[in-house]
Amino acid sequence: MTRVQNRRARVRGGELDDCLRACAVHSGKLVGSIDRRRVELAEQLRKLLVVWGTTSTGTPAPAPAGATALLKRAVKGAAAPSAGLGNELLDALLAVANKALECGYDDELNLALVISDTVLAQRKNSRAGWRLRARLLEALGEEKEAVEAYERYLALTEDDGFGVRARIAGLRAAQDKERELLSLLRRQCPRAEQFTRGPATDIWAEGLAAHAVGDWQAAEPRLVGALLSLAAEDAPATDRQELLSQYLDLRTAENTGSGDLPALTEAIALYAEQRRMRMRGPVEDPTVGGVQWISLGEFRNRIAGKSVCLIANSGRVGASSMGAEIDAYDLVVRFNSYKIEPKHTGSRTDLHATIHKHGFNWEKPVDTRLVFGGVSGDWKHSLRNRLVPGAQTYLGDESLRWPVRSIGKLGTDVWSGIPTTGFNMLYLLDFLDVSPTLDLIGFDFYESGAYRVQEAMKLAITSVHEYTSEKAWVMQRAQSVTDMRISLR
């Protein structure tokens, strides 16, 4: 019940300098941490402090000594007043908040809340700020407020690459199922009504105490009464879910083999359904639109003998005027959050290769869609939630899920970084070796910046990939190289 008691005691933000000082103080708390998530958060905080030093003084901040000095100045409150929330500082704050959210601990959630308040106080129409706020509120169990924040985000964007609409639908459906479950429990345990008027925490404790001495007849109405009271108080969903799970576990242990089994089964079914809704949202078409799954061998047969071009999401492509040349290839491959401007990019997309974590362009009709992901369970979850029925004729199966690792057998001892979507696709085509022409258009490994759909332009160029190693791999196999085209065949 910790969050029930502390939900109104959380630190809130708004003032930029106070927020930055809070980040600096938190950076000091993470020194020596062995938790991977907190180590990653510490690195983002270090980057933020360097950006802060640069923007507040107008001169580059040295590192790492500069970051240490910034921390000392911030703790003492001596940092120069900020001149406002510029784009670079905004991106650094959002990166910190997202890592803090991933940590999930109360201290880090409080830090993310301070950042969220500050970002939206400074940039009230920040799409990234509203999405951060929604995800944070959801993590805190404040689902109604999370839905409102998600809706503010959707009102500010045309591209729903993060699957926010499905998230809203899932949360609302889950809330309906939870209310249905609580109504069922009220009917199944009518004595619970007399225990809905006192403090829910105390009543729950009384129920646990009764159960501990073997008095389930006294325990159950108190436990159910506490659950009904929490719902009436609109307690955080995280707390309600935890206690619902505990109650059903206790009830299952008490009623195994008894005549209560059908009623218990009905309650567990509703609990499971509302949990599934929160995890993945409603699935409208369980058959994913009659898509045809293709394996590695079937994919090989579909591309054999065809000229292939892979189009980078780069600024160089966006200014290339190569649209007609691109459309002349037999197969045009695009990646993730690609943007179409026919004069420069061409108009066709035959194959869309994408990482499973984002939903950009999944609604765009293509012949074949390959979705890449390193963890099988997460990959399957994304397919169930993000795949748009009818938007693809063919879909790669598990044999095409992670080509560099599963087909190339390149483990982390050989290739330590996480392979990019582009490298997975290129590695697959090179491995199959059935294309007489295999050209990379506009691949400069982000030297000219990104060229993506608008909503994806704020996505960071992440450090988990080995762009230098990928470039070296490509250049070792290149047959010819021009400013716009790298030919591997």
CSV table of C-alpha atoms in Angstrom, one decimal:
chain,number,residue,atom,x,y,z
A,1,MET,CA,0.0,0.0,0.0
A,2,THR,CA,3.1,2.3,-0.2
A,3,ARG,CA,1.9,4.3,-3.2
A,4,VAL,CA,-1.6,4.8,-1.7
A,5,GLN,CA,0.0,6.5,1.3
A,6,ASN,CA,2.7,8.4,-0.7
A,7,ARG,CA,0.9,9.4,-3.9
A,8,ARG,CA,0.3,13.0,-2.7
A,9,ALA,CA,3.7,13.3,-1.1
A,10,ARG,CA,5.7,13.2,-4.3
A,11,VAL,CA,8.0,16.0,-5.2
A,12,ARG,CA,6.7,18.1,-8.1
A,13,GLY,CA,8.7,20.3,-10.4
A,14,GLY,CA,8.2,23.2,-12.8
A,15,GLU,CA,11.2,25.6,-12.5
A,16,LEU,CA,14.0,24.7,-14.9
A,17,ASP,CA,16.9,25.5,-12.6
A,18,ASP,CA,15.4,23.6,-9.7
A,19,CYS,CA,14.9,20.6,-12.0
A,20,LEU,CA,18.5,20.7,-13.2
A,21,ARG,CA,19.8,20.9,-9.7
A,22,ALA,CA,17.7,17.9,-8.7
A,23,CYS,CA,19.2,16.0,-11.6
A,24,ALA,CA,22.7,17.0,-10.5
A,25,VAL,CA,22.0,15.9,-6.9
A,26,HIS,CA,20.6,12.6,-8.1
A,27,SER,CA,23.7,12.0,-10.2
A,28,GLY,CA,25.7,12.1,-7.1
A,29,LYS,CA,23.5,9.4,-5.5
A,30,LEU,CA,24.2,7.0,-8.3
A,31,VAL,CA,28.0,6.9,-7.9
A,32,GLY,CA,29.1,3.3,-7.4
A,33,SER,CA,25.8,1.8,-8.3
A,34,ILE,CA,25.9,-1.7,-9.8
A,35,ASP,CA,22.4,-1.7,-11.0
A,36,ARG,CA,22.6,-1.7,-14.9
A,37,ARG,CA,19.6,0.6,-15.2
A,38,ARG,CA,20.9,3.1,-12.7
A,39,VAL,CA,24.3,3.0,-14.4
A,40,GLU,CA,22.7,3.9,-17.7
A,41,LEU,CA,20.7,6.6,-15.9
A,42,ALA,CA,24.0,8.0,-14.5
A,43,GLU,CA,25.4,8.2,-18.0
A,44,GLN,CA,22.4,10.2,-19.2
A,45,LEU,CA,22.7,12.5,-16.2
A,46,ARG,CA,26.4,13.0,-17.0
A,47,LYS,CA,25.5,14.1,-20.5
A,48,LEU,CA,22.8,16.4,-19.2
A,49,LEU,CA,25.2,18.1,-16.9
A,50,VAL,CA,27.6,18.7,-19.7
A,51,VAL,CA,24.8,20.2,-21.9
A,52,TRP,CA,23.7,22.3,-18.9
A,53,GLY,CA,27.2,23.6,-18.5
A,54,THR,CA,27.4,24.5,-22.2
A,55,THR,CA,24.0,26.2,-22.4
A,56,SER,CA,24.3,28.1,-19.1
A,57,THR,CA,27.8,29.5,-19.6
A,58,GLY,CA,27.8,29.8,-23.4
A,59,THR,CA,31.1,27.8,-23.6
A,60,PRO,CA,31.8,24.1,-24.0
A,61,ALA,CA,31.9,22.2,-20.7
A,62,PRO,CA,35.0,20.0,-20.3
A,63,ALA,CA,34.4,16.3,-19.4
A,64,PRO,CA,34.6,14.5,-17.1
A,65,ALA,CA,36.1,17.1,-14.8
A,66,GLY,CA,33.5,19.7,-16.0
A,67,ALA,CA,30.6,17.4,-15.2
A,68,THR,CA,32.0,17.0,-11.6
A,69,ALA,CA,32.4,20.7,-11.2
A,70,LEU,CA,28.9,21.2,-12.5
A,71,LEU,CA,27.6,18.8,-9.9
A,72,LYS,CA,29.4,20.6,-7.1
A,73,ARG,CA,28.1,24.0,-8.3
A,74,ALA,CA,24.6,22.6,-8.7
A,75,VAL,CA,24.4,21.2,-5.2
A,76,LYS,CA,25.6,24.5,-3.7
A,77,GLY,CA,23.0,26.3,-5.8
A,78,ALA,CA,25.6,28.3,-7.6
A,79,ALA,CA,24.9,27.4,-11.2
A,80,ALA,CA,24.2,30.2,-13.5
A,81,PRO,CA,20.5,30.8,-14.1
A,82,SER,CA,19.3,29.0,-17.2
A,83,ALA,CA,18.3,31.0,-20.3
A,84,GLY,CA,15.3,28.7,-21.1
A,85,LEU,CA,14.7,25.2,-22.3
A,86,GLY,CA,16.5,25.0,-25.6
A,87,ASN,CA,16.2,21.9,-27.9
A,88,GLU,CA,19.5,20.3,-26.8
A,89,LEU,CA,18.7,20.7,-23.1
A,90,LEU,CA,15.1,19.4,-23.7
A,91,ASP,CA,16.4,16.3,-25.4
A,92,ALA,CA,18.9,15.7,-22.6
A,93,LEU,CA,16.2,16.0,-20.0
A,94,LEU,CA,13.9,13.7,-21.8
A,95,ALA,CA,16.7,11.1,-22.1
A,96,VAL,CA,17.2,11.3,-18.4
A,97,ALA,CA,13.5,11.0,-17.6
A,98,ASN,CA,13.1,8.0,-19.9
A,99,LYS,CA,16.0,6.1,-18.2
A,100,ALA,CA,14.6,7.1,-14.8
A,101,LEU,CA,11.3,5.7,-15.8
A,102,GLU,CA,13.0,2.4,-16.9
A,103,CYS,CA,14.5,2.1,-13.4
A,104,GLY,CA,11.1,2.0,-11.8
A,105,TYR,CA,12.3,2.8,-8.3
A,106,ASP,CA,10.5,5.5,-6.3
A,107,ASP,CA,13.4,7.8,-6.2
A,108,GLU,CA,13.8,7.6,-10.0
A,109,LEU,CA,10.1,8.0,-10.6
A,110,ASN,CA,10.1,11.1,-8.5
A,111,LEU,CA,13.0,12.5,-10.6
A,112,ALA,CA,11.1,11.7,-13.8
A,113,LEU,CA,8.0,13.4,-12.4
A,114,VAL,CA,10.0,16.6,-11.6
A,115,ILE,CA,11.4,16.5,-15.2
A,116,SER,CA,7.9,15.9,-16.7
A,117,ASP,CA,6.5,18.9,-14.8
A,118,THR,CA,9.3,21.1,-15.8
A,119,VAL,CA,9.2,20.1,-19.5
A,120,LEU,CA,5.5,20.8,-19.8
A,121,ALA,CA,5.8,24.0,-17.8
A,122,GLN,CA,8.4,25.2,-20.3
A,123,ARG,CA,6.9,23.6,-23.4
A,124,LYS,CA,3.2,23.0,-22.9
A,125,ASN,CA,2.8,21.5,-26.4
A,126,SER,CA,5.8,19.2,-26.3
A,127,ARG,CA,4.7,15.8,-27.8
A,128,ALA,CA,7.6,14.0,-26.2
A,129,GLY,CA,6.7,15.7,-22.9
A,130,TRP,CA,3.1,14.6,-22.9
A,131,ARG,CA,4.0,11.0,-23.9
A,132,LEU,CA,6.6,11.0,-21.0
A,133,ARG,CA,3.9,12.3,-18.7
A,134,ALA,CA,1.4,9.6,-19.8
A,135,ARG,CA,4.0,6.7,-19.4
A,136,LEU,CA,5.0,8.0,-16.0
A,137,LEU,CA,1.4,8.3,-14.8
A,138,GLU,CA,0.7,4.8,-16.0
A,139,ALA,CA,3.8,3.5,-14.1
A,140,LEU,CA,2.5,5.3,-11.0
A,141,GLY,CA,-0.9,3.6,-11.4
A,142,GLU,CA,-2.7,6.9,-12.2
A,143,GLU,CA,-4.5,5.5,-15.2
A,144,LYS,CA,-7.2,8.1,-15.7
A,145,GLU,CA,-4.7,10.9,-15.8
A,146,ALA,CA,-2.4,8.7,-18.0
A,147,VAL,CA,-5.2,8.4,-20.6
A,148,GLU,CA,-5.7,12.2,-20.5
A,149,ALA,CA,-2.0,12.7,-21.1
A,150,TYR,CA,-2.0,10.2,-23.9
A,151,GLU,CA,-4.9,12.0,-25.6
A,152,ARG,CA,-3.0,15.3,-25.3
A,153,TYR,CA,-0.1,13.6,-27.1
A,154,LEU,CA,-2.4,12.3,-29.9
A,155,ALA,CA,-3.9,15.8,-30.3
A,156,LEU,CA,-0.4,17.1,-31.1
A,157,THR,CA,0.7,14.5,-33.7
A,158,GLU,CA,-0.5,12.9,-36.9
A,159,ASP,CA,1.7,9.8,-36.5
A,160,ASP,CA,1.0,7.2,-33.9
A,161,GLY,CA,4.3,5.3,-34.2
A,162,PHE,CA,4.3,4.4,-30.5
A,163,GLY,CA,0.9,2.7,-30.6
A,164,VAL,CA,-0.7,5.2,-28.2
A,165,ARG,CA,-4.3,4.7,-29.5
A,166,ALA,CA,-4.0,1.0,-28.8
A,167,ARG,CA,-2.6,1.8,-25.4
A,168,ILE,CA,-5.6,4.0,-24.5
A,169,ALA,CA,-8.0,1.4,-25.8
A,170,GLY,CA,-6.3,-1.3,-23.7
A,171,LEU,CA,-6.3,0.8,-20.5
A,172,ARG,CA,-10.0,1.7,-20.9
A,173,ALA,CA,-11.0,-1.9,-21.7
A,174,ALA,CA,-9.0,-3.1,-18.6
A,175,GLN,CA,-10.7,-0.6,-16.4
A,176,ASP,CA,-14.1,-1.9,-17.6
A,177,LYS,CA,-13.1,-5.5,-16.9
A,178,GLU,CA,-11.7,-4.6,-13.5
A,179,ARG,CA,-15.0,-3.0,-12.6
A,180,GLU,CA,-16.8,-6.1,-13.8
A,181,LEU,CA,-14.5,-8.2,-11.6
A,182,LEU,CA,-15.2,-6.1,-8.5
A,183,SER,CA,-18.9,-6.3,-9.1
A,184,LEU,CA,-18.6,-10.0,-9.3
A,185,LEU,CA,-16.7,-10.2,-6.0
A,186,ARG,CA,-19.3,-8.0,-4.4
A,187,ARG,CA,-22.0,-10.4,-5.4
A,188,GLN,CA,-20.0,-13.5,-4.4
A,189,CYS,CA,-19.1,-12.1,-1.0
A,190,PRO,CA,-22.1,-9.9,0.1
A,191,ARG,CA,-20.7,-9.6,3.7
A,192,ALA,CA,-17.8,-7.5,2.2
A,193,GLU,CA,-20.1,-4.4,2.0
A,194,GLN,CA,-19.9,-3.8,5.8
A,195,PHE,CA,-16.1,-3.5,5.5
A,196,THR,CA,-16.0,-0.8,2.8
A,197,ARG,CA,-16.3,2.2,5.1
A,198,GLY,CA,-13.1,2.1,7.1
A,199,PRO,CA,-9.5,2.8,6.0
A,200,ALA,CA,-8.6,0.2,3.3
A,201,THR,CA,-5.1,-0.4,4.6
A,202,ASP,CA,-6.4,-1.3,8.1
A,203,ILE,CA,-9.2,-3.5,6.8
A,204,TRP,CA,-6.7,-5.3,4.5
A,205,ALA,CA,-4.4,-5.9,7.5
A,206,GLU,CA,-7.3,-7.3,9.5
A,207,GLY,CA,-8.1,-9.7,6.7
A,208,LEU,CA,-4.6,-10.9,6.5
A,209,ALA,CA,-4.4,-11.4,10.3
A,210,ALA,CA,-7.6,-13.5,10.2
A,211,HIS,CA,-6.3,-15.6,7.3
A,212,ALA,CA,-3.0,-16.1,9.3
A,213,VAL,CA,-4.9,-17.8,12.1
A,214,GLY,CA,-7.0,-19.9,9.7
A,215,ASP,CA,-10.2,-18.0,9.8
A,216,TRP,CA,-11.1,-17.6,6.1
A,217,GLN,CA,-14.7,-16.8,6.9
A,218,ALA,CA,-13.6,-13.6,8.7
A,219,ALA,CA,-10.7,-12.9,6.3
A,220,GLU,CA,-12.5,-13.0,2.9
A,221,PRO,CA,-15.1,-10.2,3.5
A,222,ARG,CA,-12.5,-7.9,4.9
A,223,LEU,CA,-10.1,-8.5,2.0
A,224,VAL,CA,-12.9,-8.0,-0.6
A,225,GLY,CA,-14.1,-5.0,1.4
A,226,ALA,CA,-10.7,-3.4,1.2
A,227,LEU,CA,-10.5,-4.0,-2.5
A,228,LEU,CA,-13.9,-2.4,-3.0
A,229,SER,CA,-12.8,0.5,-0.8
A,230,LEU,CA,-9.6,1.0,-2.8
A,231,ALA,CA,-11.6,1.1,-6.0
A,232,ALA,CA,-14.0,3.7,-4.6
A,233,GLU,CA,-11.0,5.8,-3.5
A,234,ASP,CA,-9.5,5.6,-7.0
A,235,ALA,CA,-6.3,4.2,-5.5
A,236,PRO,CA,-3.4,3.7,-8.0
A,237,ALA,CA,-4.1,0.8,-10.4
A,238,THR,CA,-0.7,-0.7,-9.5
A,239,ASP,CA,-1.8,-1.2,-5.9
A,240,ARG,CA,-5.2,-2.5,-6.9
A,241,GLN,CA,-3.7,-5.0,-9.2
A,242,GLU,CA,-1.2,-6.2,-6.6
A,243,LEU,CA,-3.9,-6.8,-4.0
A,244,LEU,CA,-6.3,-8.4,-6.4
A,245,SER,CA,-3.6,-10.9,-7.2
A,246,GLN,CA,-2.9,-11.6,-3.6
A,247,TYR,CA,-6.6,-12.1,-2.8
A,248,LEU,CA,-7.1,-14.5,-5.7
A,249,ASP,CA,-4.0,-16.4,-4.6
A,250,LEU,CA,-5.3,-16.8,-1.1
A,251,ARG,CA,-8.7,-17.7,-2.3
A,252,THR,CA,-7.3,-20.3,-4.6
A,253,ALA,CA,-5.3,-21.9,-1.8
A,254,GLU,CA,-8.4,-22.0,0.5
A,255,ASN,CA,-10.8,-23.3,-2.1
A,256,THR,CA,-8.8,-25.9,-4.1
A,257,GLY,CA,-11.1,-28.9,-4.6
A,258,SER,CA,-14.2,-27.2,-3.0
A,259,GLY,CA,-17.6,-26.4,-4.5
A,260,ASP,CA,-16.4,-22.7,-4.9
A,261,LEU,CA,-14.3,-23.7,-7.9
A,262,PRO,CA,-16.7,-22.5,-10.7
A,263,ALA,CA,-17.1,-19.1,-9.0
A,264,LEU,CA,-13.4,-18.8,-8.4
A,265,THR,CA,-12.7,-19.7,-12.1
A,266,GLU,CA,-15.1,-16.9,-13.2
A,267,ALA,CA,-13.2,-14.4,-11.1
A,268,ILE,CA,-9.8,-15.5,-12.2
A,269,ALA,CA,-10.9,-15.4,-15.9
A,270,LEU,CA,-12.0,-11.7,-15.5
A,271,TYR,CA,-8.7,-10.9,-13.6
A,272,ALA,CA,-6.6,-12.5,-16.4
A,273,GLU,CA,-8.6,-10.6,-19.1
A,274,GLN,CA,-8.1,-7.2,-17.5
A,275,ARG,CA,-4.4,-8.0,-17.0
A,276,ARG,CA,-4.0,-8.9,-20.7
A,277,MET,CA,-5.8,-5.7,-21.7
A,278,ARG,CA,-3.3,-3.6,-19.7
A,279,MET,CA,-0.4,-5.5,-21.2
A,280,ARG,CA,-1.4,-5.5,-24.9
A,281,GLY,CA,-4.7,-3.9,-25.5
A,282,PRO,CA,-7.6,-5.4,-27.4
A,283,VAL,CA,-6.6,-7.5,-30.5
A,284,GLU,CA,-9.3,-6.9,-33.1
A,285,ASP,CA,-8.1,-9.6,-35.5
A,286,PRO,CA,-6.5,-12.6,-34.0
A,287,THR,CA,-5.6,-13.9,-37.5
A,288,VAL,CA,-3.7,-10.7,-38.3
A,289,GLY,CA,-5.6,-10.2,-41.5
A,290,GLY,CA,-4.9,-13.5,-43.1
A,291,VAL,CA,-1.2,-12.6,-43.6
A,292,GLN,CA,1.0,-15.2,-45.2
A,293,TRP,CA,4.0,-16.0,-43.0
A,294,ILE,CA,7.2,-16.7,-44.9
A,295,SER,CA,10.4,-18.5,-43.7
A,296,LEU,CA,14.0,-17.9,-44.6
A,297,GLY,CA,13.8,-20.2,-47.6
A,298,GLU,CA,10.5,-18.8,-48.9
A,299,PHE,CA,11.9,-15.3,-48.6
A,300,ARG,CA,15.0,-16.3,-50.6
A,301,ASN,CA,12.8,-17.6,-53.4
A,302,ARG,CA,10.8,-14.4,-53.5
A,303,ILE,CA,13.8,-12.1,-54.0
A,304,ALA,CA,16.0,-14.4,-56.1
A,305,GLY,CA,17.2,-12.8,-59.4
A,306,LYS,CA,15.8,-9.4,-58.5
A,307,SER,CA,17.6,-6.1,-58.3
A,308,VAL,CA,17.4,-4.6,-54.8
A,309,CYS,CA,18.0,-1.2,-53.3
A,310,LEU,CA,18.1,-0.3,-49.6
A,311,ILE,CA,17.1,3.3,-48.9
A,312,ALA,CA,18.6,5.0,-45.9
A,313,ASN,CA,16.6,7.4,-43.7
A,314,SER,CA,19.3,10.1,-44.3
A,315,GLY,CA,19.3,13.7,-45.1
A,316,ARG,CA,21.3,12.9,-48.2
A,317,VAL,CA,18.4,10.9,-49.6
A,318,GLY,CA,16.0,13.7,-48.7
A,319,ALA,CA,17.8,16.0,-51.1
A,320,SER,CA,18.9,13.5,-53.7
A,321,SER,CA,16.4,13.9,-56.6
A,322,MET,CA,16.9,10.1,-57.2
A,323,GLY,CA,13.3,9.1,-56.9
A,324,ALA,CA,13.0,7.8,-60.5
A,325,GLU,CA,16.2,5.8,-60.2
A,326,ILE,CA,15.0,4.3,-56.9
A,327,ASP,CA,11.7,3.2,-58.4
A,328,ALA,CA,13.4,1.5,-61.3
A,329,TYR,CA,14.8,-1.3,-59.0
A,330,ASP,CA,12.8,-4.6,-58.8
A,331,LEU,CA,12.6,-4.3,-55.0
A,332,VAL,CA,12.8,-1.2,-52.9
A,333,VAL,CA,13.6,-1.7,-49.2
A,334,ARG,CA,12.9,1.0,-46.6
A,335,PHE,CA,13.4,1.0,-42.9
A,336,ASN,CA,11.6,1.9,-39.7
A,337,SER,CA,10.3,5.5,-39.8
A,338,TYR,CA,11.0,6.2,-43.5
A,339,LYS,CA,9.6,9.3,-45.1
A,340,ILE,CA,8.3,9.4,-48.7
A,341,GLU,CA,9.0,12.4,-51.0
A,342,PRO,CA,8.7,10.9,-54.5
A,343,LYS,CA,11.1,13.3,-56.2
A,344,HIS,CA,13.9,12.4,-53.8
A,345,THR,CA,13.0,9.0,-52.2
A,346,GLY,CA,10.9,7.3,-54.9
A,347,SER,CA,7.3,6.4,-54.3
A,348,ARG,CA,7.4,2.6,-54.0
A,349,THR,CA,8.0,0.5,-50.9
A,350,ASP,CA,8.1,-3.2,-51.6
A,351,LEU,CA,9.7,-4.4,-48.3
A,352,HIS,CA,9.5,-2.6,-45.0
A,353,ALA,CA,12.1,-3.7,-42.5
A,354,THR,CA,11.5,-2.4,-38.9
A,355,ILE,CA,12.4,-2.9,-35.3
A,356,HIS,CA,9.6,-4.3,-33.3
A,357,LYS,CA,9.7,-1.6,-30.6
A,358,HIS,CA,8.2,1.2,-32.8
A,359,GLY,CA,5.1,1.2,-34.9
A,360,PHE,CA,6.1,3.8,-37.5
A,361,ASN,CA,4.7,3.1,-41.0
A,362,TRP,CA,3.2,-0.3,-40.0
A,363,GLU,CA,-0.1,0.9,-41.5
A,364,LYS,CA,1.5,1.6,-44.9
A,365,PRO,CA,0.7,-1.2,-47.5
A,366,VAL,CA,3.7,-3.2,-48.6
A,367,ASP,CA,4.2,-6.6,-50.2
A,368,THR,CA,6.5,-7.8,-47.4
A,369,ARG,CA,7.2,-6.7,-43.9
A,370,LEU,CA,10.1,-8.0,-41.8
A,371,VAL,CA,10.0,-7.2,-38.2
A,372,PHE,CA,13.3,-7.6,-36.3
A,373,GLY,CA,13.7,-8.2,-32.5
A,374,GLY,CA,16.2,-9.8,-30.2
A,375,VAL,CA,13.8,-11.3,-27.7
A,376,SER,CA,11.3,-13.8,-29.0
A,377,GLY,CA,8.6,-13.0,-26.5
A,378,ASP,CA,8.8,-9.2,-26.9
A,379,TRP,CA,8.8,-9.7,-30.7
A,380,LYS,CA,5.6,-11.8,-30.6
A,381,HIS,CA,4.0,-9.3,-28.3
A,382,SER,CA,4.8,-6.4,-30.7
A,383,LEU,CA,3.4,-8.3,-33.7
A,384,ARG,CA,0.1,-9.0,-31.8
A,385,ASN,CA,-0.2,-5.3,-30.8
A,386,ARG,CA,1.3,-3.4,-33.8
A,387,LEU,CA,0.6,-5.4,-36.9
A,388,VAL,CA,-2.1,-3.8,-39.0
A,389,PRO,CA,-4.3,-6.4,-40.7
A,390,GLY,CA,-4.2,-6.1,-44.5
A,391,ALA,CA,-1.2,-3.8,-44.6
A,392,GLN,CA,1.1,-6.6,-45.8
A,393,THR,CA,0.8,-9.7,-47.9
A,394,TYR,CA,3.8,-11.5,-46.5
A,395,LEU,CA,5.3,-11.4,-43.0
A,396,GLY,CA,8.6,-12.8,-41.9
A,397,ASP,CA,8.4,-15.6,-39.4
A,398,GLU,CA,10.7,-16.4,-36.5
A,399,SER,CA,13.5,-17.7,-38.8
A,400,LEU,CA,13.8,-14.1,-40.0
A,401,ARG,CA,13.4,-12.4,-36.6
A,402,TRP,CA,17.1,-11.5,-35.9
A,403,PRO,CA,19.3,-12.3,-38.9
A,404,VAL,CA,22.7,-11.2,-37.6
A,405,ARG,CA,22.4,-13.4,-34.5
A,406,SER,CA,20.2,-16.3,-35.7
A,407,ILE,CA,21.3,-16.7,-39.3
A,408,GLY,CA,24.8,-15.3,-39.2
A,409,LYS,CA,25.5,-16.8,-35.7
A,410,LEU,CA,27.4,-13.6,-34.7
A,411,GLY,CA,27.3,-13.7,-30.9
A,412,THR,CA,28.1,-10.8,-28.6
A,413,ASP,CA,31.7,-12.1,-28.5
A,414,VAL,CA,32.0,-11.3,-32.2
A,415,TRP,CA,29.6,-8.4,-32.6
A,416,SER,CA,29.0,-6.8,-29.2
A,417,GLY,CA,26.6,-4.0,-30.3
A,418,ILE,CA,23.0,-4.5,-31.1
A,419,PRO,CA,22.7,-4.7,-34.9
A,420,THR,CA,20.6,-2.0,-36.5
A,421,THR,CA,17.5,-2.7,-38.6
A,422,GLY,CA,19.5,-1.7,-41.7
A,423,PHE,CA,22.4,-4.0,-40.9
A,424,ASN,CA,20.1,-6.9,-40.1
A,425,MET,CA,18.4,-6.5,-43.5
A,426,LEU,CA,21.7,-6.0,-45.4
A,427,TYR,CA,23.3,-9.0,-43.7
A,428,LEU,CA,20.3,-11.2,-44.6
A,429,LEU,CA,20.5,-10.1,-48.3
A,430,ASP,CA,24.2,-10.6,-48.4
A,431,PHE,CA,24.0,-14.0,-46.8
A,432,LEU,CA,21.3,-15.2,-49.2
A,433,ASP,CA,23.4,-13.9,-52.2
A,434,VAL,CA,20.6,-14.3,-54.8
A,435,SER,CA,20.4,-10.6,-56.0
A,436,PRO,CA,22.3,-9.6,-59.1
A,437,THR,CA,22.2,-6.0,-57.9
A,438,LEU,CA,22.4,-5.0,-54.2
A,439,ASP,CA,22.7,-1.2,-53.7
A,440,LEU,CA,22.6,1.0,-50.7
A,441,ILE,CA,21.3,4.5,-51.5
A,442,GLY,CA,22.2,7.4,-49.2
A,443,PHE,CA,23.9,5.4,-46.5
A,444,ASP,CA,26.3,7.8,-44.8
A,445,PHE,CA,25.7,6.4,-41.3
A,446,TYR,CA,23.9,9.6,-40.1
A,447,GLU,CA,26.6,12.0,-41.3
A,448,SER,CA,23.9,14.1,-43.1
A,449,GLY,CA,21.4,13.7,-40.2
A,450,ALA,CA,18.1,11.8,-40.1
A,451,TYR,CA,15.3,12.0,-42.7
A,452,ARG,CA,12.2,10.4,-41.1
A,453,VAL,CA,8.5,11.0,-40.5
A,454,GLN,CA,8.0,14.0,-38.3
A,455,GLU,CA,7.1,12.1,-35.1
A,456,ALA,CA,10.3,10.1,-35.3
A,457,MET,CA,12.7,13.0,-35.8
A,458,LYS,CA,13.1,13.4,-32.1
A,459,LEU,CA,14.3,9.8,-31.6
A,460,ALA,CA,17.9,9.7,-30.4
A,461,ILE,CA,20.6,8.1,-32.5
A,462,THR,CA,21.3,5.5,-29.9
A,463,SER,CA,24.7,4.4,-28.7
A,464,VAL,CA,23.9,0.7,-28.4
A,465,HIS,CA,24.6,0.2,-32.1
A,466,GLU,CA,28.1,-0.1,-33.6
A,467,TYR,CA,27.7,2.3,-36.6
A,468,THR,CA,31.5,2.3,-37.1
A,469,SER,CA,31.7,-1.5,-37.3
A,470,GLU,CA,28.7,-1.7,-39.5
A,471,LYS,CA,30.2,0.9,-41.9
A,472,ALA,CA,33.5,-1.0,-42.0
A,473,TRP,CA,31.6,-4.3,-42.8
A,474,VAL,CA,29.9,-2.6,-45.7
A,475,MET,CA,33.0,-1.0,-47.1
A,476,GLN,CA,34.9,-4.3,-47.0
A,477,ARG,CA,32.3,-5.8,-49.3
A,478,ALA,CA,31.6,-2.7,-51.5
A,479,GLN,CA,32.2,-3.3,-55.3
A,480,SER,CA,31.8,0.4,-56.1
A,481,VAL,CA,31.2,3.6,-54.0
A,482,THR,CA,29.8,7.0,-55.1
A,483,ASP,CA,28.5,9.9,-53.1
A,484,MET,CA,25.0,8.4,-53.1
A,485,ARG,CA,25.4,4.7,-53.9
A,486,ILE,CA,27.3,1.8,-52.4
A,487,SER,CA,27.1,-1.3,-54.6
A,488,LEU,CA,27.7,-4.7,-53.0
A,489,ARG,CA,27.1,-6.6,-56.3
